[in-house]
Structure formats: structure tokens, C-alpha cells
GROMACS .gro file of C-alpha atoms in nm:
model
  282
    1MET     CA    1  -0.596   0.648  -0.894
    2ASN     CA    2  -0.483   0.981  -0.738
    3ILE     CA    3  -0.456   0.845  -0.377
    4GLN     CA    4  -0.435   1.107  -0.108
    5THR     CA    5  -0.592   0.866   0.195
    6VAL     CA    6  -0.390   0.683   0.341
    7GLY     CA    7  -0.433   0.379   0.601
    8ILE     CA    8  -0.161   0.223   0.823
    9VAL     CA    9  -0.169  -0.009   1.005
   10GLY     CA   10   0.122  -0.061   1.306
   11SER     CA   11   0.316   0.227   1.505
   12GLY     CA   12   0.640   0.145   1.558
   13THR     CA   13   0.912   0.297   1.416
   14MET     CA   14   0.819   0.187   1.013
   15GLY     CA   15   0.439   0.285   1.067
   16SER     CA   16   0.542   0.588   1.252
   17GLY     CA   17   0.754   0.688   0.923
   18ILE     CA   18   0.545   0.581   0.721
   19ALA     CA   19   0.318   0.936   0.868
   20GLN     CA   20   0.476   1.123   0.863
   21ALA     CA   21   0.623   1.089   0.536
   22CYS     CA   22   0.257   1.109   0.446
   23ALA     CA   23   0.119   1.369   0.643
   24VAL     CA   24   0.433   1.654   0.526
   25CYS     CA   25   0.306   1.620   0.179
   26GLY     CA   26  -0.044   1.691   0.248
   27VAL     CA   27  -0.185   1.305   0.286
   28THR     CA   28  -0.397   1.247   0.567
   29ALA     CA   29  -0.332   0.917   0.707
   30HIS     CA   30  -0.568   0.692   0.927
   31VAL     CA   31  -0.290   0.452   1.158
   32VAL     CA   32  -0.489   0.128   1.367
   33ASP     CA   33  -0.338  -0.051   1.664
   34ILE     CA   34  -0.345  -0.257   1.892
   35ASN     CA   35  -0.441  -0.008   2.168
   36GLN     CA   36  -0.438   0.417   2.210
   37ALA     CA   37  -0.098   0.418   2.460
   38ALA     CA   38   0.119   0.213   2.129
   39LEU     CA   39  -0.101   0.495   1.911
   40ASP     CA   40   0.004   0.746   2.052
   41LYS     CA   41   0.386   0.639   2.155
   42GLY     CA   42   0.372   0.592   1.820
   43LEU     CA   43   0.224   1.063   1.770
   44ALA     CA   44   0.494   1.185   1.950
   45SER     CA   45   0.767   1.024   1.807
   46ILE     CA   46   0.602   1.151   1.515
   47SER     CA   47   0.571   1.526   1.677
   48ASN     CA   48   0.950   1.494   1.830
   49SER     CA   49   1.083   1.349   1.462
   50LEU     CA   50   0.863   1.699   1.300
   51GLU     CA   51   1.025   1.973   1.653
   52ARG     CA   52   1.345   1.821   1.477
   53LEU     CA   53   1.294   1.924   1.191
   54VAL     CA   54   1.165   2.264   1.279
   55THR     CA   55   1.520   2.294   1.500
   56LYS     CA   56   1.669   2.271   1.179
   57GLU     CA   57   1.460   2.469   1.009
   58LYS     CA   58   1.443   2.209   0.738
   59LEU     CA   59   1.010   2.254   0.783
   60SER     CA   60   0.774   2.547   0.962
   61ALA     CA   61   0.627   2.592   1.319
   62SER     CA   62   0.345   2.566   1.089
   63ASP     CA   63   0.355   2.337   0.836
   64LYS     CA   64   0.433   2.101   1.154
   65LEU     CA   65   0.110   2.101   1.310
   66GLN     CA   66  -0.050   2.100   0.931
   67ALA     CA   67   0.084   1.741   0.879
   68LEU     CA   68   0.016   1.660   1.279
   69SER     CA   69  -0.334   1.759   1.179
   70ARG     CA   70  -0.319   1.535   0.867
   71ILE     CA   71  -0.248   1.184   1.133
   72HIS     CA   72  -0.549   1.041   1.274
   73THR     CA   73  -0.542   0.741   1.530
   74SER     CA   74  -0.835   0.436   1.590
   75THR     CA   75  -0.776   0.070   1.702
   76ASP     CA   76  -1.124   0.038   1.508
   77TYR     CA   77  -0.993  -0.090   1.055
   78ALA     CA   78  -1.339   0.039   1.015
   79VAL     CA   79  -1.150   0.395   0.893
   80PHE     CA   80  -1.005   0.242   0.573
   81LYS     CA   81  -1.332   0.224   0.412
   82GLN     CA   82  -1.232   0.600   0.331
   83CYS     CA   83  -0.804   0.520   0.231
   84ASP     CA   84  -0.765   0.492  -0.146
   85LEU     CA   85  -0.407   0.263  -0.010
   86VAL     CA   86  -0.401   0.106   0.282
   87ILE     CA   87   0.019  -0.001   0.388
   88GLU     CA   88   0.032  -0.267   0.616
   89ALA     CA   89   0.329  -0.253   0.887
   90ALA     CA   90   0.326  -0.474   1.148
   91THR     CA   91   0.634  -0.682   1.316
   92GLU     CA   92   0.841  -0.888   1.040
   93ASN     CA   93   0.571  -1.144   1.105
   94LEU     CA   94   0.463  -1.419   0.876
   95PRO     CA   95   0.100  -1.494   1.136
   96LEU     CA   96   0.070  -1.211   1.219
   97LYS     CA   97   0.040  -1.025   0.881
   98ILE     CA   98  -0.149  -1.306   0.728
   99LYS     CA   99  -0.379  -1.227   1.035
  100ILE     CA  100  -0.443  -0.858   1.033
  101LEU     CA  101  -0.481  -0.925   0.626
  102GLU     CA  102  -0.761  -1.174   0.681
  103GLN     CA  103  -0.942  -0.907   0.948
  104LEU     CA  104  -0.879  -0.543   0.711
  105GLN     CA  105  -1.069  -0.763   0.452
  106SER     CA  106  -1.417  -0.643   0.497
  107HIS     CA  107  -1.321  -0.257   0.586
  108LEU     CA  108  -1.140  -0.128   0.227
  109ARG     CA  109  -1.284   0.063   0.062
  110ALA     CA  110  -1.354  -0.127  -0.350
  111ASP     CA  111  -1.121   0.001  -0.523
  112ALA     CA  112  -0.881  -0.008  -0.241
  113VAL     CA  113  -0.483  -0.056  -0.353
  114LEU     CA  114  -0.362  -0.276  -0.016
  115ALA     CA  115   0.024  -0.240   0.014
  116SER     CA  116   0.310  -0.428   0.305
  117ASN     CA  117   0.568  -0.270   0.426
  118THR     CA  118   0.748  -0.612   0.453
  119SER     CA  119   1.075  -0.615   0.470
  120SER     CA  120   1.149  -1.033   0.348
  121ILE     CA  121   0.820  -1.217   0.349
  122SER     CA  122   0.724  -1.317  -0.014
  123ILE     CA  123   0.451  -1.104  -0.148
  124THR     CA  124   0.280  -1.326  -0.444
  125GLN     CA  125   0.254  -1.526  -0.062
  126LEU     CA  126   0.034  -1.270   0.141
  127ALA     CA  127  -0.161  -1.139  -0.169
  128ALA     CA  128  -0.280  -1.488  -0.146
  129VAL     CA  129  -0.482  -1.422   0.146
  130THR     CA  130  -0.691  -1.162   0.053
  131GLN     CA  131  -0.982  -1.096  -0.210
  132HIS     CA  132  -0.864  -0.891  -0.446
  133PRO     CA  133  -0.436  -1.044  -0.475
  134GLU     CA  134  -0.521  -0.802  -0.821
  135ARG     CA  135  -0.480  -0.532  -0.619
  136PHE     CA  136  -0.195  -0.613  -0.399
  137ILE     CA  137   0.122  -0.500  -0.322
  138GLY     CA  138   0.509  -0.457  -0.159
  139MET     CA  139   0.626  -0.107  -0.067
  140HIS     CA  140   0.886  -0.097   0.145
  141PHE     CA  141   1.045   0.188   0.305
  142PHE     CA  142   1.384   0.170   0.486
  143ASN     CA  143   1.464   0.335   0.807
  144PRO     CA  144   1.428   0.638   0.820
  145VAL     CA  145   1.186   0.645   0.604
  146PRO     CA  146   1.103   1.063   0.699
  147MET     CA  147   1.526   1.049   0.526
  148MET     CA  148   1.559   0.778   0.363
  149ALA     CA  149   1.511   0.827  -0.025
  150LEU     CA  150   1.422   0.416  -0.174
  151VAL     CA  151   1.059   0.252  -0.206
  152GLU     CA  152   1.088  -0.087  -0.324
  153VAL     CA  153   0.804  -0.120  -0.552
  154ILE     CA  154   0.724  -0.555  -0.489
  155ARG     CA  155   0.547  -0.717  -0.757
  156GLY     CA  156   0.340  -1.013  -0.702
  157LEU     CA  157   0.216  -1.329  -0.948
  158GLN     CA  158  -0.110  -1.161  -0.923
  159THR     CA  159  -0.029  -0.778  -0.874
  160ASN     CA  160  -0.197  -0.582  -1.219
  161ASP     CA  161  -0.015  -0.254  -1.414
  162GLU     CA  162  -0.323  -0.049  -1.230
  163SER     CA  163  -0.167  -0.137  -0.850
  164HIS     CA  164   0.156  -0.057  -1.023
  165ALA     CA  165   0.128   0.260  -1.146
  166ALA     CA  166  -0.088   0.393  -0.860
  167VAL     CA  167   0.127   0.293  -0.588
  168HIS     CA  168   0.502   0.381  -0.744
  169ALA     CA  169   0.306   0.768  -0.822
  170PHE     CA  170   0.209   0.755  -0.482
  171ALA     CA  171   0.573   0.715  -0.380
  172LEU     CA  172   0.679   0.990  -0.612
  173ALA     CA  173   0.415   1.271  -0.472
  174LEU     CA  174   0.601   1.143  -0.103
  175GLY     CA  175   0.877   1.305  -0.222
  176LYS     CA  176   1.036   0.974  -0.251
  177THR     CA  177   1.241   0.747  -0.513
  178PRO     CA  178   1.067   0.371  -0.672
  179ILE     CA  179   1.207   0.099  -0.755
  180THR     CA  180   1.058  -0.150  -0.970
  181VAL     CA  181   1.147  -0.552  -0.818
  182LYS     CA  182   1.038  -0.833  -0.923
  183ASN     CA  183   0.911  -1.095  -0.620
  184ALA     CA  184   1.212  -1.260  -0.451
  185PRO     CA  185   1.312  -1.312  -0.111
  186GLY     CA  186   1.541  -1.040   0.000
  187PHE     CA  187   1.366  -0.810  -0.339
  188VAL     CA  188   1.715  -0.588  -0.388
  189VAL     CA  189   1.873  -0.409  -0.128
  190ASN     CA  190   1.861  -0.716   0.122
  191ARG     CA  191   1.963  -0.971  -0.107
  192ILE     CA  192   2.264  -0.781  -0.181
  193LEU     CA  193   2.316  -0.560   0.184
  194VAL     CA  194   2.307  -0.848   0.403
  195PRO     CA  195   2.499  -1.138   0.245
  196MET     CA  196   2.755  -0.824   0.213
  197ILE     CA  197   2.754  -0.839   0.590
  198ASN     CA  198   2.819  -1.185   0.562
  199GLU     CA  199   3.095  -1.151   0.451
  200ALA     CA  200   3.234  -0.988   0.590
  201PHE     CA  201   3.174  -1.222   0.927
  202PHE     CA  202   3.405  -1.348   0.697
  203VAL     CA  203   3.684  -1.155   0.721
  204LEU     CA  204   3.634  -1.125   1.055
  205GLY     CA  205   3.704  -1.424   1.187
  206GLU     CA  206   3.936  -1.603   0.960
  207GLY     CA  207   4.177  -1.305   1.129
  208ILE     CA  208   4.234  -1.103   0.763
  209ALA     CA  209   4.149  -0.786   0.975
  210SER     CA  210   4.052  -0.656   1.268
  211ALA     CA  211   3.685  -0.547   1.300
  212GLU     CA  212   3.782  -0.157   1.310
  213ASP     CA  213   4.025  -0.203   1.040
  214ILE     CA  214   3.729  -0.329   0.790
  215ASP     CA  215   3.467  -0.122   0.850
  216GLN     CA  216   3.738   0.219   0.765
  217GLY     CA  217   3.826   0.036   0.490
  218MET     CA  218   3.435  -0.056   0.316
  219LYS     CA  219   3.349   0.404   0.411
  220LEU     CA  220   3.712   0.504   0.278
  221GLY     CA  221   3.734   0.258  -0.038
  222CYS     CA  222   3.314   0.254  -0.097
  223ASN     CA  223   3.242   0.549   0.055
  224HIS     CA  224   3.019   0.349   0.226
  225PRO     CA  225   2.853   0.562   0.518
  226ILE     CA  226   2.892   0.308   0.846
  227GLY     CA  227   3.141  -0.063   0.764
  228PRO     CA  228   2.971  -0.340   0.718
  229LEU     CA  229   3.006  -0.450   1.072
  230ALA     CA  230   2.881  -0.171   1.274
  231LEU     CA  231   2.612  -0.205   1.030
  232ALA     CA  232   2.508  -0.569   1.180
  233ASP     CA  233   2.498  -0.428   1.512
  234LEU     CA  234   2.216  -0.144   1.402
  235VAL     CA  235   2.104  -0.398   1.255
  236GLY     CA  236   2.029  -0.622   1.529
  237LEU     CA  237   2.282  -0.987   1.472
  238ASP     CA  238   2.007  -1.227   1.483
  239VAL     CA  239   1.830  -1.087   1.266
  240CYS     CA  240   2.104  -1.051   0.959
  241LEU     CA  241   2.121  -1.384   1.039
  242ALA     CA  242   1.733  -1.508   0.980
  243VAL     CA  243   1.763  -1.345   0.716
  244MET     CA  244   2.080  -1.551   0.546
  245GLU     CA  245   1.886  -1.873   0.734
  246VAL     CA  246   1.603  -1.784   0.494
  247TYR     CA  247   1.820  -1.689   0.148
  248PHE     CA  248   2.024  -2.030   0.189
  249ASN     CA  249   1.693  -2.239   0.224
  250SER     CA  250   1.517  -2.074  -0.035
  251TYR     CA  251   1.785  -2.067  -0.297
  252SER     CA  252   1.952  -2.364  -0.149
  253ASP     CA  253   2.274  -2.274  -0.291
  254SER     CA  254   2.579  -2.202  -0.102
  255LYS     CA  255   2.713  -1.877  -0.091
  256TYR     CA  256   2.420  -1.801   0.131
  257ARG     CA  257   2.548  -2.000   0.387
  258ALA     CA  258   2.572  -1.821   0.737
  259ALA     CA  259   2.922  -1.681   0.927
  260PRO     CA  260   3.035  -1.914   1.179
  261LEU     CA  261   3.111  -1.635   1.335
  262LEU     CA  262   2.774  -1.441   1.285
  263ARG     CA  263   2.611  -1.763   1.377
  264GLU     CA  264   2.850  -1.773   1.722
  265MET     CA  265   2.735  -1.428   1.843
  266VAL     CA  266   2.462  -1.488   1.825
  267ALA     CA  267   2.496  -1.751   1.998
  268ALA     CA  268   2.653  -1.608   2.302
  269GLY     CA  269   2.363  -1.382   2.253
  270ARG     CA  270   2.544  -1.093   2.122
  271LEU     CA  271   2.287  -0.861   1.941
  272GLY     CA  272   2.405  -0.531   1.828
  273ARG     CA  273   2.292  -0.198   1.946
  274LYS     CA  274   2.019  -0.406   2.140
  275SER     CA  275   2.200  -0.636   2.331
  276GLY     CA  276   2.478  -0.396   2.482
  277HIS     CA  277   2.742  -0.584   2.284
  278GLY     CA  278   2.777  -0.712   1.943
  279VAL     CA  279   3.132  -0.635   1.711
  280TYR     CA  280   3.126  -0.318   1.989
  281ARG     CA  281   3.038  -0.275   2.267
  282TYR     CA  282   2.811  -0.021   2.327
   0.00000   0.00000   0.00000
């Protein structure tokens, strides 16, 4: 299958980023959200993002206008009838995703591939609520989508080779680098990344070094662009804790126990940038 028209459920940070990545590469994107206000906000975000690329001379003004012309918005799933691939990019909430996937079924083309941008929810579990689980797959983009090169292509137990091949090729067509991942909690990147962040909280909580020195050590010693504690503040300490609890419950392995300091900070409402105070003050 040659994917030329894509449907996207959700016009938030990830949905709008995916739409932009598609449109810049010549792919038509149909974005659906619950109301026009959400869609307008998403379109404004895309336009601003493209304008920054124009200012940096990475995109021409004409290319910006052409990209925007390829993005269509609607509040009706019926527009997905014309799509080769539909990507669910709603909030990371299992009941919500299941509800959306169930509602989508009657609006998909007979041969369409259905994907989820989930970063943590089981692809096998989500596939089970669809009419054609063999054509369901994970397509985990990273934020900010237009800038980040990686896409995790996650195969559920039911995913067939044809769907995997089509989505893998599509990721390449978007200028991304796809890696194929077996369905498992956290997939690959977050499975490695979040426990590393958690370990940084153990180091901080044990008084081995200051937050600044821990972050400086990982930046200069491991060539990371941002330290693990600063990254936790960016992601949200509550999100990091929730992910660790998913791993602990899934694997029943003590290596995934959340650091006491991480738990305490979340209990105190120190969630990072979004609350104005996490490991650091903002």
C-alpha cells in the first residue's frame, strides 16, 4: 500500500505535529477533533511552527502555504473514508482510546490501516477492540514531531506483515527513521529512558550529588542534550511516576520500583514545568 492520505484523531500537540510532518512531505492530512475550537488551535500551532521554519530559511513561504493547503479539519469521522491510514493521537487514556477506536470502525475504508500514537498502552489490547486487528499497529512519534527523527513501529500480536510494511515505508517517506518494536510496556525508548530518570531521583534522594551536578554529569559524561532531572521536569514528574508504576505492575520486578523522592515530589504537587516547580523552580 502506498499511503498518500492520512486521517488523524486529535489536534493537540502530537496530532498537529503528525499533520504537519505529513503535509510538509506532500501527504494529505484529515484531522478530526471534538470541536472547531480545538481544531483552530491545532491549525494555529501548525502555522506558527511552519512560520518559524520559514524565518530560519528551512522552508519557503510558498512551501508553507502548500503544506497548510494539504491539512483539512473536521468534527466528523466520515472524512476518514478516503484515508489509507488513520492515526489515533488522542490523550493517553485507555478508556478514551478504546471508545474512539470503536467509533472509528464504520468510517474506515475496507483496506485502511489503523494506528495508535500511544506511548505506553498495549497495541495488542487496543487491536482487540477493532474489527480488523491484523491491520492495527502502533506508530509512536516523538515530541516535537516535526523535529524528532524517530518513530517506533509497534507490532501487536495480531498485526500482519502487510500493515507493518506499509507503515514502515510511510515513516521513511516522512523522512523519519522507524524502528520495529514488539508490543511490551514502554516499548523501547521509554522502557530505557524512564528507569534512567527514576535512578537519577534515587541518586538525588541519597544525597550523592546535587541536582545540578547530576544533570551536568549526564550531559557532559554521556553527551545527553538535557540532564535526566531537567528532563523529568519537562515530561512531568507525575507522568514519570505513572510510567514506573506501569512497569512495576507489569513485570513484578523490584528494579522498576519508583524512587521515594519521586513519589514525595508528586505528592507535594511539584510536577515540573507545568506546575512551576519540580526538581527546579520555573
